[in-house]
PDB file of C-alpha atoms in Angstrom:
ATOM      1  CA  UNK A   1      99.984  19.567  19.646  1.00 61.00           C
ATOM      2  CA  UNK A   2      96.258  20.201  19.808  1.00 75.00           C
ATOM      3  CA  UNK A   3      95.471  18.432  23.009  1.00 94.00           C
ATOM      4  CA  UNK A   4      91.436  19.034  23.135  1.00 97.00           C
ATOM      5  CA  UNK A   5      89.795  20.817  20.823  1.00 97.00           C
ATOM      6  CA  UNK A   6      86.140  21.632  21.322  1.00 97.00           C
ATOM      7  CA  UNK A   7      83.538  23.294  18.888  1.00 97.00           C
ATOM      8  CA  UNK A   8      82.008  25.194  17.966  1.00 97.00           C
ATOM      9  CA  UNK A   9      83.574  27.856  20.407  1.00 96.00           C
ATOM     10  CA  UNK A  10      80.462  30.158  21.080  1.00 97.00           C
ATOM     11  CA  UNK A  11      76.761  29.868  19.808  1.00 97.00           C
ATOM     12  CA  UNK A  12      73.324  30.920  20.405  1.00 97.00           C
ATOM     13  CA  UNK A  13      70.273  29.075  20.857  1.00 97.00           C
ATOM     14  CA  UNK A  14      66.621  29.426  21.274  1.00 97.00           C
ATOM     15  CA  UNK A  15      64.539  27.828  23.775  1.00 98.00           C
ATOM     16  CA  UNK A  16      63.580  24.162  22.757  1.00 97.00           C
ATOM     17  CA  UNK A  17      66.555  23.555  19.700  1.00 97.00           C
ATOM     18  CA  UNK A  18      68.673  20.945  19.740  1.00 96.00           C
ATOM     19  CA  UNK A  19      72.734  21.062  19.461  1.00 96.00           C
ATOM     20  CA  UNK A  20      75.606  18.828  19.758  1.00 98.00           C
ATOM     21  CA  UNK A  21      79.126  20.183  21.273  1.00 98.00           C
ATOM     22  CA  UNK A  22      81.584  18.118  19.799  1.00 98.00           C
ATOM     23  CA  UNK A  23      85.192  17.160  21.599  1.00 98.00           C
ATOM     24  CA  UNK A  24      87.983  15.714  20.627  1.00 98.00           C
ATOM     25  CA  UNK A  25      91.450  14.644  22.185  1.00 97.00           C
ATOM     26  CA  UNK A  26      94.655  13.559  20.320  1.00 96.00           C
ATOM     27  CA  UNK A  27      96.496  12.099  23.508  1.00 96.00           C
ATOM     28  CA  UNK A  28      94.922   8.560  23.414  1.00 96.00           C
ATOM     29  CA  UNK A  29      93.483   9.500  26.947  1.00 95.00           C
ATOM     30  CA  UNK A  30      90.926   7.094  27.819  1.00 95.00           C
ATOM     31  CA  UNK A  31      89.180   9.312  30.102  1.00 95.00           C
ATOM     32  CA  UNK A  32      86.745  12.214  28.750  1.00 96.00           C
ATOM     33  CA  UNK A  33      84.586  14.725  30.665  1.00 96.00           C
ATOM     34  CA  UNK A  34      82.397  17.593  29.937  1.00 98.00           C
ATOM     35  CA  UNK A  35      81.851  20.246  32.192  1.00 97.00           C
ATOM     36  CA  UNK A  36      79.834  23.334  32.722  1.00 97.00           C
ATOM     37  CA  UNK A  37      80.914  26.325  34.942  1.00 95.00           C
ATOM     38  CA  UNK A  38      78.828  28.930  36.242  1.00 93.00           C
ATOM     39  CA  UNK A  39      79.559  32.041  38.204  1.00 89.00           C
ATOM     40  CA  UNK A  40      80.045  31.013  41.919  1.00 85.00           C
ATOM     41  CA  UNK A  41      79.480  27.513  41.007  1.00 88.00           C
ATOM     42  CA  UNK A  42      82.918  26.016  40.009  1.00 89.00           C
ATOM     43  CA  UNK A  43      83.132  23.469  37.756  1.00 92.00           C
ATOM     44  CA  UNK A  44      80.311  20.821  37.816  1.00 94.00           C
ATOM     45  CA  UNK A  45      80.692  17.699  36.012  1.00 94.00           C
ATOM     46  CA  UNK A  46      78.172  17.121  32.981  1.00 97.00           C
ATOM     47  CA  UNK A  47      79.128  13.301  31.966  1.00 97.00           C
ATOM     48  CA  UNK A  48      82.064  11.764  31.740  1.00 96.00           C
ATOM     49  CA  UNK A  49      83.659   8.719  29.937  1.00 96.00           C
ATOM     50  CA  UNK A  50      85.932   5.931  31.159  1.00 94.00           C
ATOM     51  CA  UNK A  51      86.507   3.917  27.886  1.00 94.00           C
ATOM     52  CA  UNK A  52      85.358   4.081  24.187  1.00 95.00           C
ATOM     53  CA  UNK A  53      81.367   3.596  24.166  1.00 94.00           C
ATOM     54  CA  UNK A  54      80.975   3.786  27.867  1.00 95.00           C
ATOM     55  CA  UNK A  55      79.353   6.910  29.748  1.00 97.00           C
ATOM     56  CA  UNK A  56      78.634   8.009  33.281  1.00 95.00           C
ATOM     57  CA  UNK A  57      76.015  10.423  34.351  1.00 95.00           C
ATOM     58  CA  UNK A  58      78.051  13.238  36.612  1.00 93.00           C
ATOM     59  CA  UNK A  59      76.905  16.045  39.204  1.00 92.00           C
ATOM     60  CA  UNK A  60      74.150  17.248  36.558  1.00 96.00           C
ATOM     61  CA  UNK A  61      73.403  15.465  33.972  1.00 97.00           C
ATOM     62  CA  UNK A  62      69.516  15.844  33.749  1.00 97.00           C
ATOM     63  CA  UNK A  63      69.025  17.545  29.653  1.00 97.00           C
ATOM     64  CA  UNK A  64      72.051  16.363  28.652  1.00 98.00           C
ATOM     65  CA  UNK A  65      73.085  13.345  26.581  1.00 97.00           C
ATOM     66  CA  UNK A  66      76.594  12.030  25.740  1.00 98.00           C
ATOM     67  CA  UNK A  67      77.790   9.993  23.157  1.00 98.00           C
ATOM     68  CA  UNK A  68      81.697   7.959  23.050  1.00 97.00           C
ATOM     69  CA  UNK A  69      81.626   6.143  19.323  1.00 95.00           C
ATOM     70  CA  UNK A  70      85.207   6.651  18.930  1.00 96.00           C
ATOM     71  CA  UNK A  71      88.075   6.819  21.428  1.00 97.00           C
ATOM     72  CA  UNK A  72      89.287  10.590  20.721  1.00 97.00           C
ATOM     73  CA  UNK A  73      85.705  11.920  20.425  1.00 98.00           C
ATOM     74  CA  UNK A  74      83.024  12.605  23.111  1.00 98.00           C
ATOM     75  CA  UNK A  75      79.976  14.461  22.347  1.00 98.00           C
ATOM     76  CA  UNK A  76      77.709  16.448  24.758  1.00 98.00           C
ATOM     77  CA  UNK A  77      74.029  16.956  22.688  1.00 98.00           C
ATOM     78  CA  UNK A  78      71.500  19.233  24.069  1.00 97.00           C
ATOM     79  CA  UNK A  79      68.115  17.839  23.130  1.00 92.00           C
ATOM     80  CA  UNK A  80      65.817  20.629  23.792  1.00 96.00           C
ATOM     81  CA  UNK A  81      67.699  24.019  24.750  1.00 97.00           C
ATOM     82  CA  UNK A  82      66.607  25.559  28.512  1.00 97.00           C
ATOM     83  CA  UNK A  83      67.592  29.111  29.322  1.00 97.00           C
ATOM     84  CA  UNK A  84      69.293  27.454  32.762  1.00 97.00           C
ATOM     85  CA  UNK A  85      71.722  25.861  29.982  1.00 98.00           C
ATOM     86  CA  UNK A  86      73.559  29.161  29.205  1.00 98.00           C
ATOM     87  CA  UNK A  87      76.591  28.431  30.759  1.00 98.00           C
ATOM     88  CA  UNK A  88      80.519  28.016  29.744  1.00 97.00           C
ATOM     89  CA  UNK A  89      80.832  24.051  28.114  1.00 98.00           C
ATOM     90  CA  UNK A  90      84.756  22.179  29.007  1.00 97.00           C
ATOM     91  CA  UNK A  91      85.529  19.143  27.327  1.00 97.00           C
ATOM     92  CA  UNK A  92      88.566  17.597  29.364  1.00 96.00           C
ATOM     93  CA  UNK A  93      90.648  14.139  29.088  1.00 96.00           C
ATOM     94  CA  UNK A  94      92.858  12.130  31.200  1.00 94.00           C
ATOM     95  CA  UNK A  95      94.977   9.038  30.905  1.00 91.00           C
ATOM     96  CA  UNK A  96      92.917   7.631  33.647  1.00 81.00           C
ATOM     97  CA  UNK A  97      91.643   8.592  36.461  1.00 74.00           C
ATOM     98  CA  UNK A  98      93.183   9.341  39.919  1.00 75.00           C
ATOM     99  CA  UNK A  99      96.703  11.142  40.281  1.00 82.00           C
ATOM    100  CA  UNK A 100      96.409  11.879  36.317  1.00 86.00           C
ATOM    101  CA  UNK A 101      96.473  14.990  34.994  1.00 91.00           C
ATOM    102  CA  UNK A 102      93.310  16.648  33.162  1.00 94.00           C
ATOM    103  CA  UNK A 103      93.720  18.395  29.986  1.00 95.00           C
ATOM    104  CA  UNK A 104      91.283  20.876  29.264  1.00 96.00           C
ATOM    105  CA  UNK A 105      89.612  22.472  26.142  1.00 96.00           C
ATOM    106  CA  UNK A 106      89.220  25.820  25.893  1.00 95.00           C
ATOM    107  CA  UNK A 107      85.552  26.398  26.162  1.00 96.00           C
ATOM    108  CA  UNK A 108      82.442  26.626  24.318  1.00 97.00           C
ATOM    109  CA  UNK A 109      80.126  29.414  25.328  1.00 97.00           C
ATOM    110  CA  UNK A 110      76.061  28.666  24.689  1.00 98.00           C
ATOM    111  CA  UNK A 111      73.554  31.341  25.312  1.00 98.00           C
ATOM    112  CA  UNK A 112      69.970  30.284  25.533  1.00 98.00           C
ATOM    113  CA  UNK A 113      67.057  32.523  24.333  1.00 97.00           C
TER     114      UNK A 113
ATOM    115  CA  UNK B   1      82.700  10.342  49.397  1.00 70.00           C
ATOM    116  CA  UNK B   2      85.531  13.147  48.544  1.00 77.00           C
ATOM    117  CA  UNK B   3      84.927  17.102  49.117  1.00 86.00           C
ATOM    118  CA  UNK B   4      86.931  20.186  48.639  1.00 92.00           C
ATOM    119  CA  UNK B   5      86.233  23.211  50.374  1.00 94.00           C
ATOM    120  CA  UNK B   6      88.338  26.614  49.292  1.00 95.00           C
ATOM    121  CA  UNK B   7      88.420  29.019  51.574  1.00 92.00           C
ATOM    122  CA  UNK B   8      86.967  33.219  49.901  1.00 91.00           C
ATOM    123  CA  UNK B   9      85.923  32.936  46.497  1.00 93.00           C
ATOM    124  CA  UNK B  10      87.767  36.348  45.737  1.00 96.00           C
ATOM    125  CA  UNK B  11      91.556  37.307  47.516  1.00 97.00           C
ATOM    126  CA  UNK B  12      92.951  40.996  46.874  1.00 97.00           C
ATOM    127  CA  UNK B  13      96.635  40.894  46.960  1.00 97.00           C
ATOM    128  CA  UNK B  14      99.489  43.989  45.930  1.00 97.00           C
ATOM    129  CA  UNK B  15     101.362  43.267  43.615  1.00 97.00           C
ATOM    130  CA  UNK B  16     104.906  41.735  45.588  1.00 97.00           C
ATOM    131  CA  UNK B  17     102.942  40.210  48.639  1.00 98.00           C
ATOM    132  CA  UNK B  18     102.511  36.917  49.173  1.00 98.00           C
ATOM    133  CA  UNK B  19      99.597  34.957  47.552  1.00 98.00           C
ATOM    134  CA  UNK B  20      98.116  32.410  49.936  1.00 98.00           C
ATOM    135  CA  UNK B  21      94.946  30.364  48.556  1.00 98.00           C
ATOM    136  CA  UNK B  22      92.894  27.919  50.886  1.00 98.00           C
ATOM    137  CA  UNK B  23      92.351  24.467  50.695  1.00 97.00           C
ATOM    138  CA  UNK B  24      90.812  21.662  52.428  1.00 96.00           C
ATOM    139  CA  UNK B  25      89.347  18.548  51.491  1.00 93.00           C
ATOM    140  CA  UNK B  26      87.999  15.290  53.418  1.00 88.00           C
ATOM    141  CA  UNK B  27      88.667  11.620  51.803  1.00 80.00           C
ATOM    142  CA  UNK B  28      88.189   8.491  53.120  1.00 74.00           C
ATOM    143  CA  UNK B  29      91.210   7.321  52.028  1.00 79.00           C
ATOM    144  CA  UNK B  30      94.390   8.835  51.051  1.00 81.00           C
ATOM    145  CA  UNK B  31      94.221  11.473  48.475  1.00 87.00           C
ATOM    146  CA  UNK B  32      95.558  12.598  45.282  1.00 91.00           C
ATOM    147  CA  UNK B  33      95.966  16.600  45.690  1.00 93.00           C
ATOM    148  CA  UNK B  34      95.381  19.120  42.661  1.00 95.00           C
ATOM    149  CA  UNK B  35      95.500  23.166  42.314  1.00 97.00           C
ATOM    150  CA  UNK B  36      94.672  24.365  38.478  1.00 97.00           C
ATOM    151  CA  UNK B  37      94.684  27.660  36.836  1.00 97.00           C
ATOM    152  CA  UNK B  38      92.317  28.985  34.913  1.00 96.00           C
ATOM    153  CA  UNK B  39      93.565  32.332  33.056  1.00 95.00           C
ATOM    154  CA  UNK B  40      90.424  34.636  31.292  1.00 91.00           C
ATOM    155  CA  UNK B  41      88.444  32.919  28.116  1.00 88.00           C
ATOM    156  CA  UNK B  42      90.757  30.004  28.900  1.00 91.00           C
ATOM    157  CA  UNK B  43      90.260  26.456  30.106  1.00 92.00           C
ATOM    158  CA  UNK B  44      91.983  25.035  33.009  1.00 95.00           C
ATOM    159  CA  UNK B  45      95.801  24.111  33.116  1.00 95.00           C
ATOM    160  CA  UNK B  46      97.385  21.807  36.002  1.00 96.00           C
ATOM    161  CA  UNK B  47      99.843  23.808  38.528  1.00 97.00           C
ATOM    162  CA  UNK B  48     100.616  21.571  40.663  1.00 96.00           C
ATOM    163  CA  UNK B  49      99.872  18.106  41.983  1.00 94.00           C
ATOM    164  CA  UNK B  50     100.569  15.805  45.083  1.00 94.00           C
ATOM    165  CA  UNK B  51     100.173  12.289  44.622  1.00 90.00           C
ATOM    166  CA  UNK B  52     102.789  10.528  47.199  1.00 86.00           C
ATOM    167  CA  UNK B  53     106.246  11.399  48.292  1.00 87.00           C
ATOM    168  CA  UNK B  54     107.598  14.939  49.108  1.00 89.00           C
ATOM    169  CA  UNK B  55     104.707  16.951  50.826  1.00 91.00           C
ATOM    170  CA  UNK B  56     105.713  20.344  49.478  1.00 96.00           C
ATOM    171  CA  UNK B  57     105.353  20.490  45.975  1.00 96.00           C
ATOM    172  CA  UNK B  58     106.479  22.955  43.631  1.00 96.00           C
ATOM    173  CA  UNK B  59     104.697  24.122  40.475  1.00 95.00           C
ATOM    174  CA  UNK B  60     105.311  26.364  37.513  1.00 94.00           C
ATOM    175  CA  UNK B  61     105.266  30.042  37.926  1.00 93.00           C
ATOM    176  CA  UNK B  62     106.599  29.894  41.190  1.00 96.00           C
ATOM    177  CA  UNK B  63     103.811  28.352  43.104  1.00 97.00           C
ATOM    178  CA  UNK B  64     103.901  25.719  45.592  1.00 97.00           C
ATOM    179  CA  UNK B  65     101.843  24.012  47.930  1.00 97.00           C
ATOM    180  CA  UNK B  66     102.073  21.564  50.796  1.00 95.00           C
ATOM    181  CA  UNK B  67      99.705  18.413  52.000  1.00 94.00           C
ATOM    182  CA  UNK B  68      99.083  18.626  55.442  1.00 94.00           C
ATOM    183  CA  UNK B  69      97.229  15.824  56.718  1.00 91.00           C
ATOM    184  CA  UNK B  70      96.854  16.395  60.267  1.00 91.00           C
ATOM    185  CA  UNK B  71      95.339  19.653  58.468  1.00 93.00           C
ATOM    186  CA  UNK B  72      93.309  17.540  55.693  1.00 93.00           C
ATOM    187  CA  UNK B  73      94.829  20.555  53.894  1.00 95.00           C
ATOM    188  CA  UNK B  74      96.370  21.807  50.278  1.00 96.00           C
ATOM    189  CA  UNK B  75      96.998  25.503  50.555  1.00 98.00           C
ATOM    190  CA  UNK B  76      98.929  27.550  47.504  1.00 98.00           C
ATOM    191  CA  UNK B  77     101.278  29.852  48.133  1.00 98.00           C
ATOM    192  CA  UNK B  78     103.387  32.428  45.998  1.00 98.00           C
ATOM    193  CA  UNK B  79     106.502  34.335  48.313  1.00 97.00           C
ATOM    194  CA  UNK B  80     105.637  37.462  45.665  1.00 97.00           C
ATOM    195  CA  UNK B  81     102.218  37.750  43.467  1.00 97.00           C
ATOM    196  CA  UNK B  82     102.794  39.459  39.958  1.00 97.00           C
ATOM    197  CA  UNK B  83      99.986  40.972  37.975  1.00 96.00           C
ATOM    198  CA  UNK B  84     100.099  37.987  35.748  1.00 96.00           C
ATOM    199  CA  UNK B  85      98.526  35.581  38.350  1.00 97.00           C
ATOM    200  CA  UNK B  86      95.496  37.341  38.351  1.00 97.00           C
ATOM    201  CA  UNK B  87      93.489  34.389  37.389  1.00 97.00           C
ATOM    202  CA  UNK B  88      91.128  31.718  38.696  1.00 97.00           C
ATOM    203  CA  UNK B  89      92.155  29.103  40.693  1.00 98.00           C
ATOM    204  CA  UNK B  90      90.781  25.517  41.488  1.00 97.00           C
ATOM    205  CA  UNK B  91      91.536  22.735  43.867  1.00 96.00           C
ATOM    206  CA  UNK B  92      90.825  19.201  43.060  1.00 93.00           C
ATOM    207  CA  UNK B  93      90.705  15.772  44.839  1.00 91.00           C
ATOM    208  CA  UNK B  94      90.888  12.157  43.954  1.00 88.00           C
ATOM    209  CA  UNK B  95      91.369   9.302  46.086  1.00 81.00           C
ATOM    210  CA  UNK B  96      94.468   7.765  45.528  1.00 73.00           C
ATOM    211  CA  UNK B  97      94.399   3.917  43.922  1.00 66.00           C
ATOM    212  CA  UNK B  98      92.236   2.857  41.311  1.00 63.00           C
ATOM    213  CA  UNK B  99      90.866   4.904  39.012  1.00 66.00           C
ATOM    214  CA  UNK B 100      88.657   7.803  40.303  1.00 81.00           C
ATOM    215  CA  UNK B 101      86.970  10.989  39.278  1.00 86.00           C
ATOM    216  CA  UNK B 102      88.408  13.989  40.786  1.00 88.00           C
ATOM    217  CA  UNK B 103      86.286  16.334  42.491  1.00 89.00           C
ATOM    218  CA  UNK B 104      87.210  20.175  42.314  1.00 92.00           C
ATOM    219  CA  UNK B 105      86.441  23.216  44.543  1.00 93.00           C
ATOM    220  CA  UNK B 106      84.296  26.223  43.556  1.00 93.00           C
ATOM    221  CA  UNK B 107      87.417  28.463  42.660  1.00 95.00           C
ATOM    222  CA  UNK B 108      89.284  31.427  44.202  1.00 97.00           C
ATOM    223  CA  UNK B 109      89.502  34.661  41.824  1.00 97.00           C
ATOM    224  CA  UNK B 110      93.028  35.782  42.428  1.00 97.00           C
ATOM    225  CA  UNK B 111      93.156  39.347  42.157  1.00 97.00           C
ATOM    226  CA  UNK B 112      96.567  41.691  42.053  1.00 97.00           C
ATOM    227  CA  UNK B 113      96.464  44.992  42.421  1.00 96.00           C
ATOM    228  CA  UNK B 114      99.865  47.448  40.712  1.00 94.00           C
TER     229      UNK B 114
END
């Protein structure tokens, strides 16, 4: 099984581009997430998805936007590319939310210039 | 609001001892308890999860953990590390009911040492 499958894996970026991560889940999980992790920062949630064409705003979403068209896909879009955006990009589902499990991707790592 | 607080970011163990990771969290109501493992240059993979009945739960590889609510606590354990656990590890919180967002700790490297 695929489970979450995020691209592209690693890419590099100069200040001010644009990119979209794209995500996508083949467990009919209704929940989506995207997070970034830093060193000595954890996990911090991006945005996040309850439903097909709904989105949530999460710990830090400020120059990020999100996008839910279609159940198994969520897409994390970088409108203009910061240097404070090279981080480590997870893409995670669940059934719901609560005691469910989360099944992660296995990272997409974006260096700013 | 829900918080987890893990206890050292790094912990130095020899290879055989015990592994003992901190965890403790404040809910308002009562939780849903989560540790994850995060190997190198991968994403995260559940270990273990409490979400009502037994308090000690057992998870793959060995690991377990137990909910101590008088303790608002979720510490992992391991009787006997191997060099294979050296890994990153995360505790998470939701609040139990409905449908929430769980919140996760900053992450304890686990390192083992021959």
């Amino acid at each position: 099984n695929a489970g979450v499958t995020q691209t592209p894996k690693f890419r590099v970026l100069k200040t001010g581009q644009s990119m979209t991560l794209l995500c996508a889940q083949d467990m009919n999980h209704e929940y989506m997430y995207w997070y970034r992790q830093d060193p000595g920062m954890g996990l911090r949630l991006i945005h996040y998805s309850v439903g097909e064409g709904t989105t949530a705003k999460g710990e830090v979403p400020d120059g990020y936007n999100v996008s839910r068209l279609k159940k198994q896909n969520f897409l994390l879009g970088l409108e203009s590319a910061a240097p404070s955006q090279t981080s480590v990009y997870f893409c995670a589902s669940s059934k719901t939310g609560s005691g469910n499990t989360i099944y992660f991707g296995e990272g997409s790592w974006l260096t700013v210039v | 609001a829900q918080s987890v607080t893990q206890l050292g970011s790094h912990v130095s163990v020899s290879e055989g001892a015990l592994v003992l990771l901190r965890c403790n969290y404040s809910s308002s109501v009562p939780p849903y308890l989560f540790w994850y493992v995060q190997y190198p240059n991968q994403g995260l993979q559940l270990l273990l999860k409490y979400t009502t009945g037994a308090t000690l739960v057992k998870g793959i590889n060995g690991f377990e953990a137990e909910f101590k609510k008088s303790e608002t606590s979720f510490h992992l354990t391991k009787p006997s590390a191997h060099m294979s656990d050296a890994a990153e590890y995360f505790c998470a919180v939701s609040k139990a009911g409905g449908s929430y967002i769980p919140t996760f700790g900053r992450g304890t490297s686990l390192i083992v040492h021959p």
